[in-house]
Short mmCIF file of C-alpha atoms in Angstrom, two decimals:
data_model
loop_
_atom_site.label_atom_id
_atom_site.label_comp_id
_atom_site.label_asym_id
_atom_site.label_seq_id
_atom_site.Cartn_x
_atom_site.Cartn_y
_atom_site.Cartn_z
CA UNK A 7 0.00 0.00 0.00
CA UNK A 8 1.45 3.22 1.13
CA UNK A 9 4.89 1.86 2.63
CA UNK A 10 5.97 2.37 -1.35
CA UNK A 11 7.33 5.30 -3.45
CA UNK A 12 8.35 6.23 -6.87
CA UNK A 13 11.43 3.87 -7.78
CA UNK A 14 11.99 6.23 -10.98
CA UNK A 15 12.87 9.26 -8.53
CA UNK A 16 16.12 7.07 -6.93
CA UNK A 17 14.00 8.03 -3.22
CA UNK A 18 15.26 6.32 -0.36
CA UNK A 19 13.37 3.69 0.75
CA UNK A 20 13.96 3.95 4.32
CA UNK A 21 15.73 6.25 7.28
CA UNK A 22 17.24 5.98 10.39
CA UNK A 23 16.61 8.33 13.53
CA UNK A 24 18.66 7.65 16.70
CA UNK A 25 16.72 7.56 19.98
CA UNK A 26 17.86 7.12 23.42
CA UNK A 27 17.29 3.80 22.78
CA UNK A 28 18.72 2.95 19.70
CA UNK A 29 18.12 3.48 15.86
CA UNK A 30 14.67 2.95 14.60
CA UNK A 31 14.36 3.16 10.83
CA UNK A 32 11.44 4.23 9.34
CA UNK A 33 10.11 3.31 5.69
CA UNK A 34 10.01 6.48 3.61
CA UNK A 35 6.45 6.12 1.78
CA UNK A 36 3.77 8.15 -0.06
CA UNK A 37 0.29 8.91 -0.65
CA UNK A 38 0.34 6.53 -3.34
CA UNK A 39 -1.09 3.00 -3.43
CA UNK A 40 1.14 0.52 -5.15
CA UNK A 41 1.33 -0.71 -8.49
CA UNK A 42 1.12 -4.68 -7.23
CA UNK A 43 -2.29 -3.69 -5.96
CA UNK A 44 -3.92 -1.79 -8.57
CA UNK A 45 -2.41 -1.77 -12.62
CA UNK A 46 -2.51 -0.40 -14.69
CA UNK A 47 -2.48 3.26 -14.62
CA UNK A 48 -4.75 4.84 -17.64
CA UNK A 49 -3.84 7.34 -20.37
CA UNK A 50 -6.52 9.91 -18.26
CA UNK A 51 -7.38 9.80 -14.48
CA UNK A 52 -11.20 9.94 -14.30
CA UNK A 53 -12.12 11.36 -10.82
CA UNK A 54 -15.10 9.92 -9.44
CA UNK A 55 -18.08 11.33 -9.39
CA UNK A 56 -16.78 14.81 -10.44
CA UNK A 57 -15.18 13.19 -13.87
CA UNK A 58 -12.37 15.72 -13.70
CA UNK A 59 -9.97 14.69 -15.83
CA UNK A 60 -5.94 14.31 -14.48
CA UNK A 61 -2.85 12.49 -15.43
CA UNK A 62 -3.25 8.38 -15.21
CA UNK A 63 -0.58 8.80 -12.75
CA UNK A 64 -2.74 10.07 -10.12
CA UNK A 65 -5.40 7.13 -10.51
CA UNK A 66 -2.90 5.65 -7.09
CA UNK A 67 -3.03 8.93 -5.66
CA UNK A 68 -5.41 9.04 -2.26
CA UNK A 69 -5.33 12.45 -2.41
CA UNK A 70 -7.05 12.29 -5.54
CA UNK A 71 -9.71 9.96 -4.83
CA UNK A 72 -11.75 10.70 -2.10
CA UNK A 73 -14.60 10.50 -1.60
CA UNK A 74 -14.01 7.03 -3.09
CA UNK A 75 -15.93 4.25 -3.74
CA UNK A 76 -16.68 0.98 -2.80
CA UNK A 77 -16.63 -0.69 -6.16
CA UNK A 78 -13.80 1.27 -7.53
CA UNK A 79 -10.36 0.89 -7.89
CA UNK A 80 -8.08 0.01 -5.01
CA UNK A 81 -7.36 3.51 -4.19
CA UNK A 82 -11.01 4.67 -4.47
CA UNK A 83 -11.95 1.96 -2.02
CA UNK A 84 -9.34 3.13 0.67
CA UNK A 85 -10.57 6.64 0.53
CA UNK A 86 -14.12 5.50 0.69
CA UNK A 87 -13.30 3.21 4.12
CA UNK A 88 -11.79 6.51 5.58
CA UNK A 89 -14.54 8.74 4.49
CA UNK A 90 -16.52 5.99 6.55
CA UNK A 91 -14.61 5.40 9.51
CA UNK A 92 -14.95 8.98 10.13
CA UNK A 93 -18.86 9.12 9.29
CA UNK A 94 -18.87 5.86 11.73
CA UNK A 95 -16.43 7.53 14.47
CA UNK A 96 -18.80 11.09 14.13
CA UNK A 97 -15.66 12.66 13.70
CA UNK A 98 -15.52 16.44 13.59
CA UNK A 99 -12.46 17.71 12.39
CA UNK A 100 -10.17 16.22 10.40
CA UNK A 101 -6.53 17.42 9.68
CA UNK A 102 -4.41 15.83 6.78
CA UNK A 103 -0.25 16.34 7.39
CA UNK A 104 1.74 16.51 4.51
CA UNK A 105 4.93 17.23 3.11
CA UNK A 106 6.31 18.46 -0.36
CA UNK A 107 8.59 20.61 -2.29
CA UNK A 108 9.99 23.56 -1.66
CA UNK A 109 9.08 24.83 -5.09
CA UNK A 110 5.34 23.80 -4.43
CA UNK A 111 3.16 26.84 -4.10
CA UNK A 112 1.11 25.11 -1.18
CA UNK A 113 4.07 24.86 1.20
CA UNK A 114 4.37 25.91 4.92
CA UNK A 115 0.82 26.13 4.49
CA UNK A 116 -2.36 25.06 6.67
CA UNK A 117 -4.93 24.46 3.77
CA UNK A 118 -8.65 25.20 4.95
CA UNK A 119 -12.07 24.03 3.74
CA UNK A 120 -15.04 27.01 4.06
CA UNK A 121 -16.58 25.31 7.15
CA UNK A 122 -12.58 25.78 9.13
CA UNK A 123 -11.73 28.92 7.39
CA UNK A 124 -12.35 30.73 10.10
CA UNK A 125 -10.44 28.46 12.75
CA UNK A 126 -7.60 27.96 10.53
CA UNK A 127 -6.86 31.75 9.98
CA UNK A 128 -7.17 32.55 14.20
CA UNK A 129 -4.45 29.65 14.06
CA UNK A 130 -2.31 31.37 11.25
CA UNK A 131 -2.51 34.26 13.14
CA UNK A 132 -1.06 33.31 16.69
CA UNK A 133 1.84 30.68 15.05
CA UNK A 134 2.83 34.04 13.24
CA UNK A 135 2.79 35.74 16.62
CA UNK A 136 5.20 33.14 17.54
CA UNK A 137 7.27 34.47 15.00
CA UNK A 138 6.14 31.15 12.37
CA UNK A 139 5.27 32.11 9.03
CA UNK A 140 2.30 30.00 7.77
CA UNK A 141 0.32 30.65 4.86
CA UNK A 142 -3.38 30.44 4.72
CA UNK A 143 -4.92 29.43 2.03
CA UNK A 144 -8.80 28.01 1.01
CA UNK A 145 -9.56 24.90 -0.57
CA UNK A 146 -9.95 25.13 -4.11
CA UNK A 147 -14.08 24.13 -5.00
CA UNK A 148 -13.17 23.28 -8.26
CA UNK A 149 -10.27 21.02 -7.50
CA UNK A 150 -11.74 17.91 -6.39
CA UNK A 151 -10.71 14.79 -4.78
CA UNK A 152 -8.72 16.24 -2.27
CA UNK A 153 -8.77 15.48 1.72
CA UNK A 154 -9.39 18.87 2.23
CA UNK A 155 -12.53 19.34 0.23
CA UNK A 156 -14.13 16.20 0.00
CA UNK A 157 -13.89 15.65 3.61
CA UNK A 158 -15.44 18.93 4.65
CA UNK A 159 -18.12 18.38 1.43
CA UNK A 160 -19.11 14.62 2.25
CA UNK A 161 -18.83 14.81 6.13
CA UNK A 162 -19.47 18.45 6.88
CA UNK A 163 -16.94 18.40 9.29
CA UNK A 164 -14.18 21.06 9.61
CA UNK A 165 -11.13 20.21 7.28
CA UNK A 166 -7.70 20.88 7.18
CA UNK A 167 -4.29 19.81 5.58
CA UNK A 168 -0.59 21.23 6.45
CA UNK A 169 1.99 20.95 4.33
CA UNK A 170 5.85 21.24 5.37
CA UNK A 171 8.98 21.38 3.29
CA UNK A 172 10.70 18.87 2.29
CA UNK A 173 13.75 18.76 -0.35
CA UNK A 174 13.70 15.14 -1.04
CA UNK A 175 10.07 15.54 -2.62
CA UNK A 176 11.30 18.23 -5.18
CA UNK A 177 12.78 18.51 -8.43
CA UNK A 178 16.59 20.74 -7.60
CA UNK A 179 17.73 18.23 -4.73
CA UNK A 180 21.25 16.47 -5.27
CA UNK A 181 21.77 12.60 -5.11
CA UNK A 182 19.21 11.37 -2.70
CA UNK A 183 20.66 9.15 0.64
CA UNK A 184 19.23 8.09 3.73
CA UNK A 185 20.32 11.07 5.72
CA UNK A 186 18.71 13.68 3.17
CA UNK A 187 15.11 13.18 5.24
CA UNK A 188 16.54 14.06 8.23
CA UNK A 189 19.36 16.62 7.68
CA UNK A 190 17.49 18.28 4.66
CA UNK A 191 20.41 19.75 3.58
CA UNK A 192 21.19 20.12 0.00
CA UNK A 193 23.55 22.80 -1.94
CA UNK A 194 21.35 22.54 -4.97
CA UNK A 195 18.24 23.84 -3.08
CA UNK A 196 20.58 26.58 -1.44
CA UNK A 197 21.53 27.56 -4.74
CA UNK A 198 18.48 27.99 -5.72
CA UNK A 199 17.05 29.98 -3.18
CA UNK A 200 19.38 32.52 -3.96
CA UNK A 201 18.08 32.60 -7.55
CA UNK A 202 14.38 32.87 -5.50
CA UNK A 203 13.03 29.15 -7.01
CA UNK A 204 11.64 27.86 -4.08
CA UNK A 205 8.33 29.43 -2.50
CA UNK A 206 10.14 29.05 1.09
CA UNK A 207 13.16 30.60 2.64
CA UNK A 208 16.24 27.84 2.29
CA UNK A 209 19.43 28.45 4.95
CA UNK A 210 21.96 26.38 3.42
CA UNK A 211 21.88 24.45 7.13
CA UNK A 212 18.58 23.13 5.30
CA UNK A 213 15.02 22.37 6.84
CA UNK A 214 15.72 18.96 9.04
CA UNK A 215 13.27 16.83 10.17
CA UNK A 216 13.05 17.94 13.54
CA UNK A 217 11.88 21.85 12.15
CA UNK A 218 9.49 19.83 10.04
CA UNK A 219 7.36 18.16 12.72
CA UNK A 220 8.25 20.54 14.96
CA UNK A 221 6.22 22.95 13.05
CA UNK A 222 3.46 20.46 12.51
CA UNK A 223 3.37 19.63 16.17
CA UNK A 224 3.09 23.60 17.07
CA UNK A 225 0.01 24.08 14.30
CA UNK A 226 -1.47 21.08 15.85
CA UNK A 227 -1.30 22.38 19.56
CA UNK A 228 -2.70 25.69 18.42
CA UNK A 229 -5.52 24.87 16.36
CA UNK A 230 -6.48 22.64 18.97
CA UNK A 231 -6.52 25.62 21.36
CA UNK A 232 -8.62 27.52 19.04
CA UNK A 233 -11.24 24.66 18.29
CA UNK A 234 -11.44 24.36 22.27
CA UNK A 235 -12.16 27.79 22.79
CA UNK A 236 -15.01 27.93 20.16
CA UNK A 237 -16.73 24.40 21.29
CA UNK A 238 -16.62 24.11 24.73
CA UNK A 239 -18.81 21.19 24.29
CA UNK A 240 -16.45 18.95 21.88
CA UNK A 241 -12.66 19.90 23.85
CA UNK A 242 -9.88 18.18 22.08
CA UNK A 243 -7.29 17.19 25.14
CA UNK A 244 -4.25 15.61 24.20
CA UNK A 245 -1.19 15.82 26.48
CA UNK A 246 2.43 15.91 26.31
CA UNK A 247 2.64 17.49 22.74
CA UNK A 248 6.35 18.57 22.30
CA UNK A 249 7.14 22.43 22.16
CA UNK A 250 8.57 23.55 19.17
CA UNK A 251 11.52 24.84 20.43
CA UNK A 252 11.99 21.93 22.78
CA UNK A 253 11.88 19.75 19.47
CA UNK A 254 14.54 21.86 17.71
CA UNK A 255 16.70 21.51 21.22
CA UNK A 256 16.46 17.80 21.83
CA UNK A 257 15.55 15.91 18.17
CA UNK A 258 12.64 13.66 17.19
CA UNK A 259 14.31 10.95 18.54
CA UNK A 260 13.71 12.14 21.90
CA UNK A 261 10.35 11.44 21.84
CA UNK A 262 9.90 8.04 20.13
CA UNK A 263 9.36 4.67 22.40
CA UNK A 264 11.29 1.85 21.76
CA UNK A 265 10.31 0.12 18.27
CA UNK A 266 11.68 -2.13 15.51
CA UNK A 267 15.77 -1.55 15.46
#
């Protein structure tokens, strides 16, 4: 399923990130569903029931295919069991983390459907008072098949997506290794940041992991605080989220359990 990525692109297929207790490697995957489970890919991508029409390349795409199916392809039938679990589980907001490239428009974003416009901008609005920039931008209605939208659409239930930068998912990067996901340093990307080809500020130390969730982890805390202060009745409590800082300070590492070595 989604433990795969795009051979063709030379991506690692795994990473290492030392804990206090040892290495624990990590598979590097996508959004994609493999090829061994659904083949294969047409001329045209027919998304269902819109019929937009996009590159047979994003028929594997789950961020392409919701609301799904349940007599579809392989894809549209995992998008249609989450669209369900979450009608089942009465959820009432969802939030979709991702990461791409640095020349993607949508980056260092939080990505909001009409019904969490409002919550997402009050969040955009304290991270930059703690001095993160965060862009704010609506979910396209014409674009369909995305978390974002169809969620919000088919659930009425308030939707958002992140997205953080990552070098390996871009086009300027050097030879990909292991240690590119975590260190996200790359003299390419530097280089072109001073040409202004990226949509996000580059420091040639790079964007590492750690600044990556880090910032997901902050956005997460505060639109959490937001949501509680407008629904008293629904609280979202979840403790021992890492600071920001602290994460920058101490690693991801420091806050994963024991696992697989």
């Amino acid at each position: 399923g989604f433990t795969i990525n795009d051979p063709q692109e030379a991506n690692p297929q795994r990473f290492v990130i030392p804990t206090p207790h040892g290495e624990r490697w990590f598979r590097n995957g996508s959004r994609g569903t493999s090829q061994f489970d659904q083949w294969p890919d047409p001329e045209v991508y027919l998304h269902y029931p819109s019929g937009q029409k996009l590159s047979g390349l994003e028929t594997r795409n789950l961020n392409r295919a919701y609301p799904g199916r349940p007599d579809g392809s392989f894809t549209e039938k995992v998008a249609y069991s989450i669209i369900k679990l979450m009608e089942q589980e009465q959820v009432d907001i969802g939030i979709d983390l991702h990461e791409a490239s640095l020349e993607y428009p949508v980056i260092n974003a939080i990505v909001a459907h009409p019904i969490s416009f409002d919550l997402a901008a009050e969040s955009v609005m304290y991270l930059q008072m703690e001095g993160l920039n965060y862009n704010l931008e609506p979910s396209p209605e014409n674009f369909r098949g995305l978390s974002h939208r169809e969620w919000g659409d088919h659930l009425e239930i308030a939707t958002i997506l992140m997205e953080s930068a990552n070098p390996v998912q871009g086009r300027y990067h050097d030879r990909l290794t292991d240690d590119m996901i975590l260190v996200g340093k790359d003299r390419f990307y530097f280089e072109a940041s001073k040409h202004k080809l990226l949509e996000v500020e580059y420091p040639e130390a790079g964007i590492p992991l750690k600044e990556r969730v880090g910032r997901h982890l902050i956005a997460l805390k505060v639109l959490f605080q937001v949501w509680n202060e407008h629904h008293p009745d629904k609280l979202i409590e979840i403790e021992n989220i890492p600071d920001y800082h602290e994460m920058q300070e101490k690693g991801v590492g420091a806050f994963l359990n024991e696992g697989h070595p």
